[in-house]
């Protein structure tokens, strides 16, 4: 590679190609010079004033690229047969130039294929098809007899220019399955079923899922998760497709739970058990797998019927204290020693413990309250969310753990995804007051991120600035 100055412009030149021009065919050298001159020119004007010219330029250049590709492939194949190339192997010279191995080998094999099927080469030489179309046939060459491949080419001939490489590959694959039916069941299918797996890995604040499913079952799972993910789409959030699919997976589990279709485990309904340690110190909420809940997770689990809190304390404690007990950050009156708070924490976490209470009857909404909420909210109240009431969760506007009541005026319906976002303080929910009910409240929305709740529910939803999220 070298550079040359032309009109104060520095042009990059391919020294290897320039050196080869001394002995190359005249037509090839001329083609290189014409292309080099074209690519050095300034682009012509684009936009409306250009009319149809930009599209016409692209159309022609696509055809030219395919034609140059054809000429390269046939010259590589002919030179390889004659033993005229200094490097041996499919596409070895292209590889030596640092080109993609897959593309170099595909081009070399396609060049050999058109020697046997010249009609395909004629369409390629005309720029109607590319090396990818030819490669779709090359990959099937070992699976079809000569007459079978000739029949395939005959059927494709009137359709060249209309089919994508993927469509050609799909057609050829179907031909192979019809003419040479695979073993039933196919070895790959049996291996795929035998290698199915699903694993969980726990990190400090996440659960990582990894696994493999057979193709059909996997696509069924994908379709179900995508369906739930699509229902979670909201005009007021900006969630990536991957995050929405993660929400869709959890929503599918919640829907099965709401329908009563989750099997029991050990005679008990499936639920996440959270242990609440309390011994005059800060409450420590811990899952059965050892994860200590954050403040946002505590608020979320306080509302979730799939979570069962078990309040524990040291042996000798006869009754449970309320769940809004003093925190470690709030030392006993008159005592500011850090050692006192550490000792209390040690008692709560390290001492012998006994269960004091399991759940609280007021924590989750009753069936009658659920019916009242469904009649009032009619589904998730976050703007634009279409999740119906029957698969929503109840959320305490005033945190249950902080003494909020499980009464209809303090409860709202949220889908799982938005429930989680509310507890992460991405949204704030406040009761609708007369001033908010005015007809101009929609006009104010863009100014202060105040959104009217879905379905006319008596709430105002406020989108919080990202800097105020609890992540």
mmCIF file with all atom_site columns, N, CA, C and O in Angstrom, residues 280-281 326-337 340-341 344:
data_model
loop_
_atom_site.group_PDB
_atom_site.id
_atom_site.type_symbol
_atom_site.label_atom_id
_atom_site.label_alt_id
_atom_site.label_comp_id
_atom_site.label_asym_id
_atom_site.label_entity_id
_atom_site.label_seq_id
_atom_site.pdbx_PDB_ins_code
_atom_site.Cartn_x
_atom_site.Cartn_y
_atom_site.Cartn_z
_atom_site.occupancy
_atom_site.B_iso_or_equiv
_atom_site.pdbx_formal_charge
_atom_site.auth_seq_id
_atom_site.auth_comp_id
_atom_site.auth_asym_id
_atom_site.auth_atom_id
_atom_site.pdbx_PDB_model_num
ATOM 1  N N  . UNK A 1 280 ? -34.255 -6.051 67.111 1.00 0.00 ? 280 UNK A N  1
ATOM 2  C CA . UNK A 1 280 ? -33.938 -4.726 67.593 1.00 0.00 ? 280 UNK A CA 1
ATOM 3  C C  . UNK A 1 280 ? -32.951 -3.999 66.699 1.00 0.00 ? 280 UNK A C  1
ATOM 4  O O  . UNK A 1 280 ? -32.457 -2.953 67.036 1.00 0.00 ? 280 UNK A O  1
ATOM 5  N N  . UNK A 1 281 ? -32.625 -4.591 65.586 1.00 0.00 ? 281 UNK A N  1
ATOM 6  C CA . UNK A 1 281 ? -31.698 -3.970 64.643 1.00 0.00 ? 281 UNK A CA 1
ATOM 7  C C  . UNK A 1 281 ? -32.428 -3.721 63.345 1.00 0.00 ? 281 UNK A C  1
ATOM 8  O O  . UNK A 1 281 ? -33.638 -3.865 63.247 1.00 0.00 ? 281 UNK A O  1
ATOM 9  N N  . UNK A 1 326 ? -36.990 -0.103 63.867 1.00 0.00 ? 326 UNK A N  1
ATOM 10 C CA . UNK A 1 326 ? -35.870 0.817  63.673 1.00 0.00 ? 326 UNK A CA 1
ATOM 11 C C  . UNK A 1 326 ? -34.807 0.197  62.771 1.00 0.00 ? 326 UNK A C  1
ATOM 12 O O  . UNK A 1 326 ? -34.590 -1.003 62.751 1.00 0.00 ? 326 UNK A O  1
ATOM 13 N N  . UNK A 1 327 ? -34.126 1.056  62.044 1.00 0.00 ? 327 UNK A N  1
ATOM 14 C CA . UNK A 1 327 ? -33.085 0.605  61.134 1.00 0.00 ? 327 UNK A CA 1
ATOM 15 C C  . UNK A 1 327 ? -31.726 0.816  61.778 1.00 0.00 ? 327 UNK A C  1
ATOM 16 O O  . UNK A 1 327 ? -31.565 1.592  62.718 1.00 0.00 ? 327 UNK A O  1
ATOM 17 N N  . UNK A 1 328 ? -30.731 0.144  61.224 1.00 0.00 ? 328 UNK A N  1
ATOM 18 C CA . UNK A 1 328 ? -29.379 0.312  61.765 1.00 0.00 ? 328 UNK A CA 1
ATOM 19 C C  . UNK A 1 328 ? -28.900 1.744  61.653 1.00 0.00 ? 328 UNK A C  1
ATOM 20 O O  . UNK A 1 328 ? -28.088 2.203  62.430 1.00 0.00 ? 328 UNK A O  1
ATOM 21 N N  . UNK A 1 329 ? -29.443 2.463  60.648 1.00 0.00 ? 329 UNK A N  1
ATOM 22 C CA . UNK A 1 329 ? -29.037 3.848  60.501 1.00 0.00 ? 329 UNK A CA 1
ATOM 23 C C  . UNK A 1 329 ? -29.674 4.733  61.559 1.00 0.00 ? 329 UNK A C  1
ATOM 24 O O  . UNK A 1 329 ? -29.323 5.894  61.693 1.00 0.00 ? 329 UNK A O  1
ATOM 25 N N  . UNK A 1 330 ? -30.642 4.188  62.319 1.00 0.00 ? 330 UNK A N  1
ATOM 26 C CA . UNK A 1 330 ? -31.295 4.933  63.382 1.00 0.00 ? 330 UNK A CA 1
ATOM 27 C C  . UNK A 1 330 ? -30.973 4.281  64.718 1.00 0.00 ? 330 UNK A C  1
ATOM 28 O O  . UNK A 1 330 ? -31.690 3.379  65.171 1.00 0.00 ? 330 UNK A O  1
ATOM 29 N N  . UNK A 1 331 ? -29.897 4.655  65.403 1.00 0.00 ? 331 UNK A N  1
ATOM 30 C CA . UNK A 1 331 ? -29.502 4.009  66.655 1.00 0.00 ? 331 UNK A CA 1
ATOM 31 C C  . UNK A 1 331 ? -30.506 4.309  67.758 1.00 0.00 ? 331 UNK A C  1
ATOM 32 O O  . UNK A 1 331 ? -31.283 5.265  67.670 1.00 0.00 ? 331 UNK A O  1
ATOM 33 N N  . UNK A 1 332 ? -30.532 3.480  68.810 1.00 0.00 ? 332 UNK A N  1
ATOM 34 C CA . UNK A 1 332 ? -31.422 3.732  69.937 1.00 0.00 ? 332 UNK A CA 1
ATOM 35 C C  . UNK A 1 332 ? -31.167 5.116  70.509 1.00 0.00 ? 332 UNK A C  1
ATOM 36 O O  . UNK A 1 332 ? -30.049 5.631  70.465 1.00 0.00 ? 332 UNK A O  1
ATOM 37 N N  . UNK A 1 333 ? -32.219 5.767  71.053 1.00 0.00 ? 333 UNK A N  1
ATOM 38 C CA . UNK A 1 333 ? -32.038 7.097  71.623 1.00 0.00 ? 333 UNK A CA 1
ATOM 39 C C  . UNK A 1 333 ? -30.937 7.103  72.668 1.00 0.00 ? 333 UNK A C  1
ATOM 40 O O  . UNK A 1 333 ? -30.880 6.232  73.550 1.00 0.00 ? 333 UNK A O  1
ATOM 41 N N  . UNK A 1 334 ? -30.042 8.059  72.579 1.00 0.00 ? 334 UNK A N  1
ATOM 42 C CA . UNK A 1 334 ? -28.961 8.189  73.551 1.00 0.00 ? 334 UNK A CA 1
ATOM 43 C C  . UNK A 1 334 ? -27.799 7.269  73.311 1.00 0.00 ? 334 UNK A C  1
ATOM 44 O O  . UNK A 1 334 ? -26.839 7.276  74.070 1.00 0.00 ? 334 UNK A O  1
ATOM 45 N N  . UNK A 1 335 ? -27.872 6.441  72.280 1.00 0.00 ? 335 UNK A N  1
ATOM 46 C CA . UNK A 1 335 ? -26.777 5.499  72.028 1.00 0.00 ? 335 UNK A CA 1
ATOM 47 C C  . UNK A 1 335 ? -26.349 5.652  70.576 1.00 0.00 ? 335 UNK A C  1
ATOM 48 O O  . UNK A 1 335 ? -27.058 5.265  69.660 1.00 0.00 ? 335 UNK A O  1
ATOM 49 N N  . UNK A 1 336 ? -25.191 6.216  70.344 1.00 0.00 ? 336 UNK A N  1
ATOM 50 C CA . UNK A 1 336 ? -24.699 6.425  68.982 1.00 0.00 ? 336 UNK A CA 1
ATOM 51 C C  . UNK A 1 336 ? -23.525 5.541  68.655 1.00 0.00 ? 336 UNK A C  1
ATOM 52 O O  . UNK A 1 336 ? -22.907 5.699  67.611 1.00 0.00 ? 336 UNK A O  1
ATOM 53 N N  . UNK A 1 337 ? -23.174 4.612  69.554 1.00 0.00 ? 337 UNK A N  1
ATOM 54 C CA . UNK A 1 337 ? -21.997 3.780  69.328 1.00 0.00 ? 337 UNK A CA 1
ATOM 55 C C  . UNK A 1 337 ? -22.238 2.836  68.156 1.00 0.00 ? 337 UNK A C  1
ATOM 56 O O  . UNK A 1 337 ? -23.262 2.152  68.095 1.00 0.00 ? 337 UNK A O  1
ATOM 57 N N  . UNK A 1 340 ? -22.820 -0.869 69.126 1.00 0.00 ? 340 UNK A N  1
ATOM 58 C CA . UNK A 1 340 ? -24.154 -1.311 69.526 1.00 0.00 ? 340 UNK A CA 1
ATOM 59 C C  . UNK A 1 340 ? -24.945 -1.798 68.332 1.00 0.00 ? 340 UNK A C  1
ATOM 60 O O  . UNK A 1 340 ? -25.604 -2.843 68.374 1.00 0.00 ? 340 UNK A O  1
ATOM 61 N N  . UNK A 1 341 ? -24.849 -1.029 67.228 1.00 0.00 ? 341 UNK A N  1
ATOM 62 C CA . UNK A 1 341 ? -25.604 -1.429 66.032 1.00 0.00 ? 341 UNK A CA 1
ATOM 63 C C  . UNK A 1 341 ? -25.018 -2.688 65.399 1.00 0.00 ? 341 UNK A C  1
ATOM 64 O O  . UNK A 1 341 ? -25.750 -3.553 64.918 1.00 0.00 ? 341 UNK A O  1
ATOM 65 N N  . UNK A 1 344 ? -26.182 -5.623 67.428 1.00 0.00 ? 344 UNK A N  1
ATOM 66 C CA . UNK A 1 344 ? -27.570 -5.966 67.136 1.00 0.00 ? 344 UNK A CA 1
ATOM 67 C C  . UNK A 1 344 ? -27.683 -6.727 65.820 1.00 0.00 ? 344 UNK A C  1
ATOM 68 O O  . UNK A 1 344 ? -28.452 -7.684 65.692 1.00 0.00 ? 344 UNK A O  1
#
